[in-house]
């Protein structure tokens, strides 16, 4: 059986991959557009936002409804916190070639991460990499960390998808077609229980596509020794970062700093002593 063939049906794809405008915004200041060929004639157009070359890199898998235009402002907020962002993209979305599908998301994300990491290193960027996924992009984030954890410092999830059938039904798929075993679906819990890198999970209290209880299952199944789970009051599935605002971004900043050792008591003490001497 072709992987994910039960999910990649036309009536399901049109719900998971809504039409997007193919127009892209002009590349803003402190950003760079880069294209990667992930297959014969298949090109993914991505954007890298960077202000501090020594800052951590958030390798960001967006939700399938996200466009480069809408992400430019979001990325600016991360840059202000000293974090760089590599915005991934998907086949058939925006101005990318090919046809969108869950199978291609998994296939392309594995290639894209390696290609992008090599590209970053070629630019003398040796910063630690954190993989982040929002909404359906979370399945790629989890899969990437599951397969390449030795190259990744931590995992950040926002509005992550849990059970395959539950999510498909919430998206409007007929219950009979949505009844897909996890081993033939996203298998979120099966993968995340094997992920050991530090993990940060955000979820909206008013999420109707993936209820908080589903997010709690992800948190409980996570194999990470260091993990945080934050529910954002008033936030819906696609409004977690917007509702969380600066506190949301500051939490990510504290998470990356802690994982990278920036927040250790020794460093704080050293900084304090330097200030006193000055």
CSV table of N, CA, C and O in Angstrom, one decimal, residues 166-267:
chain,number,residue,atom,x,y,z
A,166,UNK,N,-9.8,11.9,14.5
A,166,UNK,CA,-10.4,13.0,15.2
A,166,UNK,C,-10.2,14.3,14.4
A,166,UNK,O,-11.1,15.1,14.2
A,167,UNK,N,-9.0,14.5,14.0
A,167,UNK,CA,-8.7,15.7,13.3
A,167,UNK,C,-9.4,15.8,11.9
A,167,UNK,O,-9.9,16.8,11.5
A,168,UNK,N,-9.4,14.7,11.2
A,168,UNK,CA,-10.0,14.7,9.9
A,168,UNK,C,-11.5,14.9,10.0
A,168,UNK,O,-12.1,15.7,9.2
A,169,UNK,N,-12.2,14.3,11.0
A,169,UNK,CA,-13.6,14.6,11.2
A,169,UNK,C,-13.8,16.0,11.6
A,169,UNK,O,-14.8,16.6,11.1
A,170,UNK,N,-13.0,16.6,12.4
A,170,UNK,CA,-13.1,18.0,12.8
A,170,UNK,C,-13.0,18.9,11.6
A,170,UNK,O,-13.6,20.0,11.5
A,171,UNK,N,-12.2,18.5,10.6
A,171,UNK,CA,-12.0,19.3,9.4
A,171,UNK,C,-13.2,19.1,8.4
A,171,UNK,O,-13.2,19.8,7.4
A,172,UNK,N,-14.1,18.2,8.7
A,172,UNK,CA,-15.3,18.0,7.9
A,172,UNK,C,-15.3,16.8,7.0
A,172,UNK,O,-16.1,16.6,6.1
A,173,UNK,N,-14.3,15.9,7.2
A,173,UNK,CA,-14.2,14.6,6.5
A,173,UNK,C,-15.3,13.7,7.0
A,173,UNK,O,-15.6,13.6,8.2
A,174,UNK,N,-15.9,13.0,6.1
A,174,UNK,CA,-17.0,12.0,6.4
A,174,UNK,C,-16.3,11.0,7.4
A,174,UNK,O,-15.2,10.5,7.2
A,175,UNK,N,-17.0,10.7,8.5
A,175,UNK,CA,-16.5,9.8,9.5
A,175,UNK,C,-16.0,8.4,9.0
A,175,UNK,O,-15.0,7.9,9.5
A,176,UNK,N,-16.7,7.9,8.0
A,176,UNK,CA,-16.2,6.6,7.4
A,176,UNK,C,-14.9,6.7,6.7
A,176,UNK,O,-14.0,5.8,6.8
A,177,UNK,N,-14.7,7.8,6.0
A,177,UNK,CA,-13.4,8.0,5.3
A,177,UNK,C,-12.3,8.5,6.3
A,177,UNK,O,-11.1,8.3,6.1
A,178,UNK,N,-12.7,9.1,7.4
A,178,UNK,CA,-11.8,9.6,8.4
A,178,UNK,C,-11.3,8.4,9.3
A,178,UNK,O,-10.3,8.6,10.0
A,179,UNK,N,-11.9,7.3,9.3
A,179,UNK,CA,-11.6,6.2,10.2
A,179,UNK,C,-10.3,5.5,9.7
A,179,UNK,O,-10.4,4.4,9.1
A,180,UNK,N,-9.2,6.1,10.0
A,180,UNK,CA,-7.9,5.6,9.5
A,180,UNK,C,-7.0,5.2,10.7
A,180,UNK,O,-6.8,6.0,11.6
A,181,UNK,N,-6.5,4.0,10.7
A,181,UNK,CA,-5.6,3.6,11.9
A,181,UNK,C,-4.4,4.5,12.0
A,181,UNK,O,-3.9,5.0,10.9
A,182,UNK,N,-3.9,4.7,13.2
A,182,UNK,CA,-2.8,5.6,13.4
A,182,UNK,C,-1.5,5.2,12.6
A,182,UNK,O,-0.8,6.0,12.1
A,183,UNK,N,-1.3,3.9,12.5
A,183,UNK,CA,-0.1,3.5,11.8
A,183,UNK,C,-0.2,3.8,10.3
A,183,UNK,O,0.8,3.8,9.6
A,184,UNK,N,-1.4,4.1,9.8
A,184,UNK,CA,-1.5,4.6,8.4
A,184,UNK,C,-1.8,6.1,8.3
A,184,UNK,O,-2.1,6.6,7.3
A,185,UNK,N,-1.8,6.7,9.5
A,185,UNK,CA,-2.1,8.1,9.6
A,185,UNK,C,-0.9,8.9,10.1
A,185,UNK,O,0.3,8.6,9.8
A,186,UNK,N,-1.2,9.9,11.0
A,186,UNK,CA,-0.1,10.8,11.5
A,186,UNK,C,0.7,10.1,12.5
A,186,UNK,O,1.9,10.5,12.7
A,187,UNK,N,0.2,9.2,13.3
A,187,UNK,CA,0.9,8.5,14.3
A,187,UNK,C,1.7,9.4,15.3
A,187,UNK,O,2.8,9.2,15.7
A,188,UNK,N,1.0,10.5,15.7
A,188,UNK,CA,1.7,11.6,16.5
A,188,UNK,C,2.2,11.0,17.8
A,188,UNK,O,3.3,11.2,18.2
A,189,UNK,N,1.3,10.2,18.5
A,189,UNK,CA,1.7,9.7,19.8
A,189,UNK,C,2.8,8.7,19.7
A,189,UNK,O,3.7,8.6,20.6
A,190,UNK,N,2.7,7.9,18.7
A,190,UNK,CA,3.7,6.8,18.6
A,190,UNK,C,5.1,7.4,18.3
A,190,UNK,O,6.1,6.8,18.7
A,191,UNK,N,5.2,8.5,17.6
A,191,UNK,CA,6.5,9.2,17.3
A,191,UNK,C,7.0,10.0,18.5
A,191,UNK,O,8.1,9.9,18.9
A,192,UNK,N,6.1,10.8,19.1
A,192,UNK,CA,6.5,11.7,20.1
A,192,UNK,C,7.0,11.0,21.4
A,192,UNK,O,7.8,11.5,22.2
A,193,UNK,N,6.5,9.8,21.6
A,193,UNK,CA,6.9,9.1,22.8
A,193,UNK,C,8.4,8.7,22.7
A,193,UNK,O,9.0,8.4,23.7
A,194,UNK,N,8.9,8.7,21.5
A,194,UNK,CA,10.3,8.3,21.3
A,194,UNK,C,11.2,9.5,21.1
A,194,UNK,O,12.5,9.4,21.0
A,195,UNK,N,10.7,10.7,21.2
A,195,UNK,CA,11.4,11.9,21.0
A,195,UNK,C,11.9,12.4,22.4
A,195,UNK,O,11.1,12.6,23.3
A,196,UNK,N,13.2,12.6,22.6
A,196,UNK,CA,13.8,12.9,23.9
A,196,UNK,C,14.3,14.3,24.0
A,196,UNK,O,14.6,14.8,25.1
A,197,UNK,N,14.3,15.1,22.9
A,197,UNK,CA,14.8,16.4,23.0
A,197,UNK,C,13.8,17.3,23.7
A,197,UNK,O,12.6,17.0,23.8
A,198,UNK,N,14.3,18.4,24.4
A,198,UNK,CA,13.4,19.3,25.1
A,198,UNK,C,12.2,19.7,24.2
A,198,UNK,O,12.4,20.0,23.1
A,199,UNK,N,11.0,19.7,24.8
A,199,UNK,CA,9.8,20.0,24.0
A,199,UNK,C,8.9,21.0,24.7
A,199,UNK,O,8.7,21.0,25.9
A,200,UNK,N,8.5,22.0,23.9
A,200,UNK,CA,7.6,23.0,24.4
A,200,UNK,C,6.3,22.9,23.5
A,200,UNK,O,6.3,23.0,22.3
A,201,UNK,N,5.1,22.9,24.2
A,201,UNK,CA,3.8,22.7,23.5
A,201,UNK,C,2.9,23.8,23.9
A,201,UNK,O,2.7,24.1,25.1
A,202,UNK,N,2.4,24.5,22.9
A,202,UNK,CA,1.3,25.5,23.1
A,202,UNK,C,0.0,25.0,22.5
A,202,UNK,O,0.0,24.4,21.5
A,203,UNK,N,-1.1,25.4,23.2
A,203,UNK,CA,-2.4,25.0,22.7
A,203,UNK,C,-3.4,26.1,23.1
A,203,UNK,O,-3.3,26.6,24.2
A,204,UNK,N,-4.4,26.3,22.2
A,204,UNK,CA,-5.4,27.2,22.5
A,204,UNK,C,-6.6,26.6,23.4
A,204,UNK,O,-7.0,25.5,23.1
A,205,UNK,N,-7.0,27.3,24.4
A,205,UNK,CA,-8.1,26.8,25.2
A,205,UNK,C,-9.4,26.7,24.5
A,205,UNK,O,-10.2,25.8,24.9
A,206,UNK,N,-9.6,27.4,23.4
A,206,UNK,CA,-10.8,27.4,22.6
A,206,UNK,C,-10.6,26.7,21.3
A,206,UNK,O,-11.4,26.9,20.4
A,207,UNK,N,-9.6,25.9,21.2
A,207,UNK,CA,-9.4,25.1,19.9
A,207,UNK,C,-10.5,24.1,19.7
A,207,UNK,O,-10.7,23.2,20.5
A,208,UNK,N,-11.2,24.3,18.6
A,208,UNK,CA,-12.3,23.4,18.2
A,208,UNK,C,-11.9,22.3,17.3
A,208,UNK,O,-12.6,21.3,17.1
A,209,UNK,N,-10.8,22.5,16.6
A,209,UNK,CA,-10.3,21.4,15.7
A,209,UNK,C,-9.5,20.3,16.5
A,209,UNK,O,-9.7,19.1,16.2
A,210,UNK,N,-8.7,20.8,17.4
A,210,UNK,CA,-7.9,19.8,18.3
A,210,UNK,C,-8.2,20.3,19.7
A,210,UNK,O,-7.5,21.1,20.2
A,211,UNK,N,-9.2,19.7,20.4
A,211,UNK,CA,-9.5,20.1,21.8
A,211,UNK,C,-8.2,19.9,22.7
A,211,UNK,O,-7.3,19.1,22.4
A,212,UNK,N,-8.3,20.7,23.8
A,212,UNK,CA,-7.1,20.7,24.7
A,212,UNK,C,-6.8,19.3,25.2
A,212,UNK,O,-5.7,18.9,25.4
A,213,UNK,N,-7.8,18.4,25.3
A,213,UNK,CA,-7.6,17.1,25.8
A,213,UNK,C,-6.7,16.3,24.9
A,213,UNK,O,-5.9,15.5,25.3
A,214,UNK,N,-6.8,16.6,23.5
A,214,UNK,CA,-5.9,15.9,22.6
A,214,UNK,C,-4.5,16.4,22.8
A,214,UNK,O,-3.5,15.6,22.7
A,215,UNK,N,-4.3,17.7,23.1
A,215,UNK,CA,-3.0,18.2,23.3
A,215,UNK,C,-2.4,17.7,24.6
A,215,UNK,O,-1.2,17.4,24.7
A,216,UNK,N,-3.2,17.4,25.6
A,216,UNK,CA,-2.7,16.8,26.8
A,216,UNK,C,-2.2,15.4,26.6
A,216,UNK,O,-1.3,15.0,27.2
A,217,UNK,N,-2.8,14.7,25.6
A,217,UNK,CA,-2.3,13.4,25.3
A,217,UNK,C,-0.9,13.4,24.7
A,217,UNK,O,-0.1,12.6,24.9
A,218,UNK,N,-0.7,14.4,23.8
A,218,UNK,CA,0.6,14.6,23.3
A,218,UNK,C,1.6,14.9,24.4
A,218,UNK,O,2.7,14.3,24.4
A,219,UNK,N,1.3,15.8,25.3
A,219,UNK,CA,2.2,16.1,26.4
A,219,UNK,C,2.5,14.9,27.2
A,219,UNK,O,3.6,14.7,27.6
A,220,UNK,N,1.4,14.1,27.6
A,220,UNK,CA,1.6,13.0,28.4
A,220,UNK,C,2.5,11.9,27.7
A,220,UNK,O,3.2,11.2,28.4
A,221,UNK,N,2.4,11.8,26.4
A,221,UNK,CA,3.1,10.8,25.6
A,221,UNK,C,4.5,11.2,25.3
A,221,UNK,O,5.3,10.3,25.0
A,222,UNK,N,4.8,12.5,25.4
A,222,UNK,CA,6.2,12.9,25.0
A,222,UNK,C,7.2,12.2,25.9
A,222,UNK,O,7.1,12.1,27.1
A,223,UNK,N,8.3,11.8,25.2
A,223,UNK,CA,9.4,11.1,25.8
A,223,UNK,C,10.4,12.0,26.4
A,223,UNK,O,11.4,11.6,26.9
A,224,UNK,N,10.2,13.3,26.2
A,224,UNK,CA,11.2,14.3,26.7
A,224,UNK,C,11.3,14.4,28.2
A,224,UNK,O,10.2,14.4,28.8
A,225,UNK,N,12.5,14.5,28.7
A,225,UNK,CA,12.6,14.7,30.2
A,225,UNK,C,12.3,16.1,30.5
A,225,UNK,O,11.7,16.4,31.6
A,226,UNK,N,12.7,17.0,29.6
A,226,UNK,CA,12.4,18.5,29.8
A,226,UNK,C,11.2,18.8,28.9
A,226,UNK,O,11.4,18.8,27.6
A,227,UNK,N,10.1,19.1,29.4
A,227,UNK,CA,9.0,19.5,28.6
A,227,UNK,C,8.0,20.5,29.3
A,227,UNK,O,7.9,20.5,30.5
A,228,UNK,N,7.4,21.4,28.5
A,228,UNK,CA,6.5,22.4,29.0
A,228,UNK,C,5.2,22.3,28.2
A,228,UNK,O,5.2,22.1,27.0
A,229,UNK,N,4.1,22.6,28.9
A,229,UNK,CA,2.8,22.5,28.2
A,229,UNK,C,2.0,23.8,28.7
A,229,UNK,O,1.8,23.9,29.8
A,230,UNK,N,1.7,24.7,27.7
A,230,UNK,CA,1.0,25.9,28.1
A,230,UNK,C,-0.3,26.0,27.3
A,230,UNK,O,-0.3,25.9,26.0
A,231,UNK,N,-1.4,26.2,28.0
A,231,UNK,CA,-2.7,26.5,27.3
A,231,UNK,C,-2.9,28.0,27.3
A,231,UNK,O,-2.8,28.6,28.4
A,232,UNK,N,-3.2,28.6,26.1
A,232,UNK,CA,-3.4,30.0,26.0
A,232,UNK,C,-4.9,30.3,26.1
A,232,UNK,O,-5.7,29.9,25.3
A,233,UNK,N,-5.3,31.0,27.2
A,233,UNK,CA,-6.7,31.3,27.4
A,233,UNK,C,-7.2,32.2,26.2
A,233,UNK,O,-6.6,33.1,25.7
A,234,UNK,N,-8.4,31.8,25.7
A,234,UNK,CA,-9.1,32.5,24.7
A,234,UNK,C,-8.6,32.2,23.3
A,234,UNK,O,-9.2,32.7,22.3
A,235,UNK,N,-7.5,31.5,23.1
A,235,UNK,CA,-7.0,31.2,21.8
A,235,UNK,C,-7.7,30.1,21.1
A,235,UNK,O,-8.0,29.1,21.7
A,236,UNK,N,-7.9,30.2,19.8
A,236,UNK,CA,-8.4,29.2,19.0
A,236,UNK,C,-7.3,28.5,18.2
A,236,UNK,O,-6.1,28.8,18.4
A,237,UNK,N,-7.7,27.6,17.3
A,237,UNK,CA,-6.6,26.8,16.6
A,237,UNK,C,-5.6,27.6,15.9
A,237,UNK,O,-4.4,27.3,16.0
A,238,UNK,N,-6.0,28.6,15.2
A,238,UNK,CA,-5.1,29.4,14.4
A,238,UNK,C,-4.7,30.8,15.0
A,238,UNK,O,-4.1,31.6,14.3
A,239,UNK,N,-5.1,31.0,16.3
A,239,UNK,CA,-4.8,32.3,16.9
A,239,UNK,C,-3.9,32.2,18.2
A,239,UNK,O,-3.9,33.1,18.9
A,240,UNK,N,-3.2,31.1,18.3
A,240,UNK,CA,-2.4,30.9,19.6
A,240,UNK,C,-1.3,32.0,19.7
A,240,UNK,O,-1.2,32.6,20.7
A,241,UNK,N,-0.5,32.2,18.6
A,241,UNK,CA,0.6,33.1,18.7
A,241,UNK,C,0.0,34.6,18.8
A,241,UNK,O,0.6,35.4,19.5
A,242,UNK,N,-1.0,34.8,18.1
A,242,UNK,CA,-1.6,36.2,18.1
A,242,UNK,C,-2.2,36.5,19.5
A,242,UNK,O,-2.0,37.6,20.0
A,243,UNK,N,-2.9,35.6,20.1
A,243,UNK,CA,-3.5,35.8,21.4
A,243,UNK,C,-2.5,35.8,22.5
A,243,UNK,O,-2.5,36.6,23.4
A,244,UNK,N,-1.5,34.9,22.3
A,244,UNK,CA,-0.4,34.9,23.3
A,244,UNK,C,0.5,36.1,23.3
A,244,UNK,O,1.1,36.5,24.3
A,245,UNK,N,0.6,36.7,22.1
A,245,UNK,CA,1.4,38.0,22.0
A,245,UNK,C,2.8,37.9,22.4
A,245,UNK,O,3.5,36.8,22.2
A,246,UNK,N,3.3,38.9,23.0
A,246,UNK,CA,4.7,39.0,23.4
A,246,UNK,C,5.1,37.9,24.4
A,246,UNK,O,6.2,37.4,24.4
A,247,UNK,N,4.2,37.6,25.3
A,247,UNK,CA,4.4,36.5,26.3
A,247,UNK,C,4.7,35.2,25.7
A,247,UNK,O,5.6,34.4,26.1
A,248,UNK,N,4.0,34.9,24.6
A,248,UNK,CA,4.2,33.7,23.8
A,248,UNK,C,5.6,33.6,23.3
A,248,UNK,O,6.3,32.6,23.4
A,249,UNK,N,6.0,34.7,22.6
A,249,UNK,CA,7.3,34.7,22.0
A,249,UNK,C,8.4,34.8,23.1
A,249,UNK,O,9.5,34.2,22.9
A,250,UNK,N,8.2,35.4,24.2
A,250,UNK,CA,9.2,35.5,25.3
A,250,UNK,C,9.3,34.1,25.9
A,250,UNK,O,10.4,33.7,26.3
A,251,UNK,N,8.3,33.3,26.0
A,251,UNK,CA,8.3,31.9,26.5
A,251,UNK,C,9.2,31.1,25.6
A,251,UNK,O,10.0,30.3,26.0
A,252,UNK,N,9.1,31.3,24.3
A,252,UNK,CA,9.9,30.5,23.3
A,252,UNK,C,11.4,31.0,23.5
A,252,UNK,O,12.3,30.1,23.5
A,253,UNK,N,11.6,32.2,23.7
A,253,UNK,CA,12.9,32.8,23.9
A,253,UNK,C,13.6,32.2,25.1
A,253,UNK,O,14.7,31.7,25.1
A,254,UNK,N,12.8,32.1,26.2
A,254,UNK,CA,13.3,31.5,27.5
A,254,UNK,C,13.6,30.0,27.3
A,254,UNK,O,14.6,29.5,27.8
A,255,UNK,N,12.8,29.4,26.5
A,255,UNK,CA,12.9,27.9,26.3
A,255,UNK,C,14.2,27.7,25.5
A,255,UNK,O,15.1,26.8,25.9
A,256,UNK,N,14.5,28.4,24.4
A,256,UNK,CA,15.7,28.2,23.6
A,256,UNK,C,16.9,28.6,24.4
A,256,UNK,O,17.9,28.0,24.3
A,257,UNK,N,16.8,29.7,25.2
A,257,UNK,CA,18.0,30.1,26.0
A,257,UNK,C,18.3,29.1,27.0
A,257,UNK,O,19.5,28.8,27.2
A,258,UNK,N,17.3,28.5,27.7
A,258,UNK,CA,17.5,27.5,28.7
A,258,UNK,C,18.2,26.2,28.1
A,258,UNK,O,19.2,25.7,28.6
A,259,UNK,N,17.6,25.8,27.0
A,259,UNK,CA,18.2,24.6,26.3
A,259,UNK,C,19.6,24.8,25.9
A,259,UNK,O,20.5,23.9,26.0
A,260,UNK,N,19.9,26.0,25.4
A,260,UNK,CA,21.3,26.4,25.0
A,260,UNK,C,22.2,26.8,26.1
A,260,UNK,O,23.4,27.1,25.9
A,261,UNK,N,21.7,26.8,27.3
A,261,UNK,CA,22.5,27.1,28.5
A,261,UNK,C,22.7,28.6,28.8
A,261,UNK,O,23.5,29.0,29.6
A,262,UNK,N,21.9,29.4,28.1
A,262,UNK,CA,22.0,30.9,28.3
A,262,UNK,C,21.5,31.3,29.7
A,262,UNK,O,22.0,32.3,30.3
A,263,UNK,N,20.6,30.5,30.2
A,263,UNK,CA,19.9,30.9,31.4
A,263,UNK,C,20.5,30.2,32.7
A,263,UNK,O,19.9,30.2,33.7
A,264,UNK,N,21.6,29.5,32.6
A,264,UNK,CA,22.2,28.8,33.7
A,264,UNK,C,22.6,29.8,34.8
A,264,UNK,O,23.0,30.9,34.5
A,265,UNK,N,22.5,29.4,36.0
A,265,UNK,CA,22.9,30.2,37.1
A,265,UNK,C,24.3,30.7,37.1
A,265,UNK,O,24.6,31.8,37.5
A,266,UNK,N,25.2,29.8,36.5
A,266,UNK,CA,26.6,30.2,36.4
A,266,UNK,C,26.8,31.4,35.5
A,266,UNK,O,27.5,32.3,35.8
A,267,UNK,N,26.1,31.4,34.4
A,267,UNK,CA,26.2,32.5,33.4
A,267,UNK,C,25.6,33.8,34.0
A,267,UNK,O,26.1,34.9,33.8
